[in-house]
């Protein structure tokens, strides 16, 4: 396979008779092939065979492999992120919201699909940097910006103190990756995973509030 940077194209315009069910069938096949072979090792022929469609049908939906991978990333983020980010729209103390977000993010980052995407992006980014850009735009950037907006609102209310909400958001998500996420990305085994998960969650919140909590309770 060529190692040049792919052109991330816009999704192909569906032809008459194409269906969302067929598109999902193709994406399911692509997921299986990407998981087994990575990005560079996957081919449109293998994806078509795995999805149970002809190459012609595959190209009716996606113009190239980069387009297909981008659609897979976008769908995965669209399905997973809203539930994880819903907590910032709810009422509660900063500690309650932070705890809920931390729990959601730890579990999201350690889902099989998330681990698979992370490994692909890290391994392929030197050769296909646009894949990393696509992943960032559809996933981490949205998470960071959404959470930073919540931090900004809490700062305006006096419940948190920071002059850089985006940086604070990135720090919080870095804390959520402690111990469990890194080890799972490396296929390392974990003992007492449930207890460790709670430790990661509550310590992420504790450290974050120690850095960005108000020195005096808000009025």
Short mmCIF file of C-alpha atoms in Angstrom, two decimals:
data_model
loop_
_atom_site.label_atom_id
_atom_site.label_comp_id
_atom_site.label_asym_id
_atom_site.label_seq_id
_atom_site.Cartn_x
_atom_site.Cartn_y
_atom_site.Cartn_z
CA UNK A 1 0.00 0.00 0.00
CA UNK A 2 1.27 3.55 -0.70
CA UNK A 3 2.47 5.49 2.31
CA UNK A 4 1.59 9.00 1.08
CA UNK A 5 -0.77 11.17 3.07
CA UNK A 6 -4.37 10.39 2.08
CA UNK A 7 -6.75 13.02 0.85
CA UNK A 8 -9.60 13.19 3.37
CA UNK A 9 -12.49 13.67 1.00
CA UNK A 10 -16.07 14.56 1.68
CA UNK A 11 -18.46 11.59 1.81
CA UNK A 12 -19.55 10.39 -1.60
CA UNK A 13 -22.98 11.56 -2.68
CA UNK A 14 -25.33 8.58 -2.36
CA UNK A 15 -26.71 7.17 -5.61
CA UNK A 16 -30.35 6.32 -6.18
CA UNK A 17 -31.38 3.28 -4.20
CA UNK A 18 -28.64 3.52 -1.60
CA UNK A 19 -29.75 3.08 1.98
CA UNK A 20 -28.57 3.94 5.46
CA UNK A 21 -28.76 0.24 6.33
CA UNK A 22 -26.28 -0.58 3.56
CA UNK A 23 -23.99 2.23 4.74
CA UNK A 24 -24.05 0.81 8.26
CA UNK A 25 -23.31 -2.64 6.87
CA UNK A 26 -20.21 -1.25 5.15
CA UNK A 27 -19.08 0.61 8.27
CA UNK A 28 -19.45 -2.56 10.34
CA UNK A 29 -17.26 -4.42 7.86
CA UNK A 30 -14.73 -1.59 7.87
CA UNK A 31 -14.60 -1.64 11.67
CA UNK A 32 -13.71 -5.34 11.67
CA UNK A 33 -11.03 -4.93 9.01
CA UNK A 34 -9.46 -1.84 10.58
CA UNK A 35 -9.39 -3.61 13.95
CA UNK A 36 -7.59 -6.61 12.46
CA UNK A 37 -5.27 -4.96 9.94
CA UNK A 38 -4.94 -1.33 10.99
CA UNK A 39 -5.38 1.44 8.43
CA UNK A 40 -2.52 0.85 6.01
CA UNK A 41 -3.01 -2.91 6.09
CA UNK A 42 -6.69 -2.65 5.20
CA UNK A 43 -7.84 -2.58 1.59
CA UNK A 44 -11.11 -1.60 0.01
CA UNK A 45 -11.36 -5.09 -1.52
CA UNK A 46 -11.08 -6.77 1.87
CA UNK A 47 -13.52 -4.29 3.42
CA UNK A 48 -16.05 -4.92 0.66
CA UNK A 49 -15.73 -8.68 1.13
CA UNK A 50 -16.06 -8.40 4.91
CA UNK A 51 -19.11 -6.14 4.54
CA UNK A 52 -20.72 -8.49 2.02
CA UNK A 53 -20.95 -5.91 -0.77
CA UNK A 54 -19.32 -5.43 -4.15
CA UNK A 55 -16.48 -2.95 -4.62
CA UNK A 56 -18.79 -0.96 -6.87
CA UNK A 57 -21.33 -0.65 -4.09
CA UNK A 58 -18.60 0.29 -1.63
CA UNK A 59 -17.39 3.11 -3.88
CA UNK A 60 -20.96 4.36 -4.29
CA UNK A 61 -20.88 5.20 -0.60
CA UNK A 62 -17.24 6.11 0.02
CA UNK A 63 -14.84 7.60 -2.50
CA UNK A 64 -11.68 6.11 -0.93
CA UNK A 65 -10.31 4.42 2.17
CA UNK A 66 -9.58 7.74 3.90
CA UNK A 67 -13.19 8.80 3.37
CA UNK A 68 -14.39 5.49 4.82
CA UNK A 69 -12.11 5.69 7.86
CA UNK A 70 -13.23 9.27 8.52
CA UNK A 71 -16.87 8.19 8.37
CA UNK A 72 -16.10 5.37 10.82
CA UNK A 73 -14.40 7.79 13.24
CA UNK A 74 -17.21 10.32 12.93
CA UNK A 75 -19.90 7.72 13.58
CA UNK A 76 -18.08 6.28 16.57
CA UNK A 77 -17.71 9.73 18.11
CA UNK A 78 -21.30 10.68 17.31
CA UNK A 79 -22.57 7.56 19.05
CA UNK A 80 -20.33 7.71 22.12
CA UNK A 81 -19.66 11.38 22.95
CA UNK A 82 -23.15 12.78 23.65
CA UNK A 83 -23.73 10.45 26.62
CA UNK A 84 -20.29 11.20 28.04
CA UNK A 85 -20.76 14.97 27.71
CA UNK A 86 -24.38 15.12 28.86
CA UNK A 87 -23.34 15.60 32.47
CA UNK A 88 -22.06 19.14 31.89
CA UNK A 89 -25.66 20.15 31.04
CA UNK A 90 -26.97 18.93 34.38
CA UNK A 91 -27.29 20.73 37.69
CA UNK A 92 -24.95 19.80 40.50
CA UNK A 93 -21.88 20.86 42.38
CA UNK A 94 -18.58 20.97 40.50
CA UNK A 95 -17.47 17.88 42.41
CA UNK A 96 -20.60 15.97 41.37
CA UNK A 97 -20.28 16.97 37.72
CA UNK A 98 -16.55 16.33 37.61
CA UNK A 99 -17.03 12.88 39.14
CA UNK A 100 -19.71 11.97 36.58
CA UNK A 101 -17.63 13.25 33.67
CA UNK A 102 -14.51 11.45 34.92
CA UNK A 103 -16.40 8.15 35.22
CA UNK A 104 -17.88 8.56 31.74
CA UNK A 105 -14.52 9.43 30.17
CA UNK A 106 -12.57 6.62 31.84
CA UNK A 107 -15.13 4.12 30.55
CA UNK A 108 -15.29 5.74 27.11
CA UNK A 109 -11.52 5.72 26.67
CA UNK A 110 -11.32 2.03 27.58
CA UNK A 111 -14.07 0.78 25.28
CA UNK A 112 -12.76 -1.72 22.69
CA UNK A 113 -13.63 0.68 19.85
CA UNK A 114 -11.80 3.57 21.55
CA UNK A 115 -8.71 1.48 22.21
CA UNK A 116 -8.70 0.24 18.63
CA UNK A 117 -8.97 3.77 17.23
CA UNK A 118 -6.23 5.06 19.52
CA UNK A 119 -3.83 2.32 18.44
CA UNK A 120 -4.54 2.88 14.76
CA UNK A 121 -4.08 6.65 15.01
CA UNK A 122 -0.82 6.37 16.95
CA UNK A 123 0.65 3.75 14.63
CA UNK A 124 -0.43 5.41 11.37
CA UNK A 125 -0.05 9.14 12.21
CA UNK A 126 3.58 9.40 10.99
CA UNK A 127 2.56 8.14 7.54
CA UNK A 128 -1.04 9.40 7.39
CA UNK A 129 -1.20 12.59 9.51
CA UNK A 130 -4.62 13.53 8.19
CA UNK A 131 -6.09 10.50 9.97
CA UNK A 132 -4.92 11.96 13.27
CA UNK A 133 -6.36 15.35 12.33
CA UNK A 134 -9.71 13.77 11.49
CA UNK A 135 -9.77 11.84 14.77
CA UNK A 136 -8.85 14.97 16.74
CA UNK A 137 -11.52 17.10 15.07
CA UNK A 138 -14.32 14.58 15.59
CA UNK A 139 -13.32 13.41 19.06
CA UNK A 140 -10.89 15.08 21.47
CA UNK A 141 -11.43 18.62 20.18
CA UNK A 142 -15.19 18.39 20.74
CA UNK A 143 -14.73 16.89 24.20
CA UNK A 144 -12.19 19.51 25.26
CA UNK A 145 -14.18 22.47 23.92
CA UNK A 146 -17.44 21.28 25.48
CA UNK A 147 -15.83 20.71 28.86
CA UNK A 148 -13.87 23.97 28.64
CA UNK A 149 -17.16 25.84 28.15
CA UNK A 150 -18.48 24.29 31.36
CA UNK A 151 -15.28 25.23 33.20
CA UNK A 152 -15.62 28.78 31.86
CA UNK A 153 -19.19 29.01 33.16
CA UNK A 154 -18.16 27.67 36.56
CA UNK A 155 -15.33 30.19 36.68
CA UNK A 156 -17.74 33.03 35.97
CA UNK A 157 -19.88 31.82 38.87
CA UNK A 158 -16.88 31.65 41.18
CA UNK A 159 -17.12 27.88 41.61
CA UNK A 160 -13.77 27.34 39.84
CA UNK A 161 -10.73 29.57 39.30
CA UNK A 162 -8.76 29.45 36.04
CA UNK A 163 -7.65 31.87 33.36
CA UNK A 164 -7.31 29.09 30.75
CA UNK A 165 -10.36 26.78 30.64
CA UNK A 166 -9.09 24.85 27.62
CA UNK A 167 -5.80 24.01 29.33
CA UNK A 168 -7.68 23.05 32.51
CA UNK A 169 -9.97 20.76 30.48
CA UNK A 170 -7.00 19.03 28.87
CA UNK A 171 -5.39 18.53 32.28
CA UNK A 172 -8.54 16.95 33.65
CA UNK A 173 -8.77 14.46 30.79
CA UNK A 174 -5.07 13.67 31.20
CA UNK A 175 -5.78 12.82 34.84
CA UNK A 176 -8.59 10.52 33.72
CA UNK A 177 -6.12 8.51 31.63
CA UNK A 178 -4.00 7.58 34.65
CA UNK A 179 -3.09 3.91 35.12
CA UNK A 180 -6.09 2.20 33.48
CA UNK A 181 -6.27 3.78 30.01
CA UNK A 182 -2.52 3.59 29.37
CA UNK A 183 -2.30 -0.04 30.40
CA UNK A 184 -5.30 -1.08 28.35
CA UNK A 185 -3.84 0.65 25.30
CA UNK A 186 -0.78 -1.54 25.71
CA UNK A 187 -2.89 -4.69 26.22
CA UNK A 188 -1.61 -5.04 29.77
CA UNK A 189 -3.68 -6.89 32.34
CA UNK A 190 -5.20 -5.12 35.32
CA UNK A 191 -6.02 -6.44 38.77
CA UNK A 192 -8.90 -5.06 40.81
CA UNK A 193 -10.01 -2.98 37.84
CA UNK A 194 -13.25 -1.75 39.42
CA UNK A 195 -11.48 -0.50 42.55
CA UNK A 196 -8.71 1.08 40.48
CA UNK A 197 -11.29 2.81 38.29
CA UNK A 198 -12.88 4.43 41.34
CA UNK A 199 -9.45 5.48 42.59
CA UNK A 200 -8.61 7.11 39.25
CA UNK A 201 -11.96 8.90 39.07
CA UNK A 202 -11.98 10.32 42.59
CA UNK A 203 -8.31 11.29 42.56
CA UNK A 204 -8.70 13.04 39.20
CA UNK A 205 -11.48 15.13 40.73
CA UNK A 206 -9.53 15.75 43.93
CA UNK A 207 -6.39 16.90 42.10
CA UNK A 208 -8.38 19.07 39.69
CA UNK A 209 -10.28 20.82 42.48
CA UNK A 210 -7.05 21.31 44.43
CA UNK A 211 -5.66 23.16 41.43
CA UNK A 212 -8.76 25.01 40.23
CA UNK A 213 -11.19 25.11 43.14
CA UNK A 214 -11.84 28.48 44.82
CA UNK A 215 -9.84 29.29 47.93
CA UNK A 216 -13.06 30.43 49.55
CA UNK A 217 -16.55 29.00 48.89
CA UNK A 218 -18.51 30.94 46.22
CA UNK A 219 -21.19 33.29 47.55
#
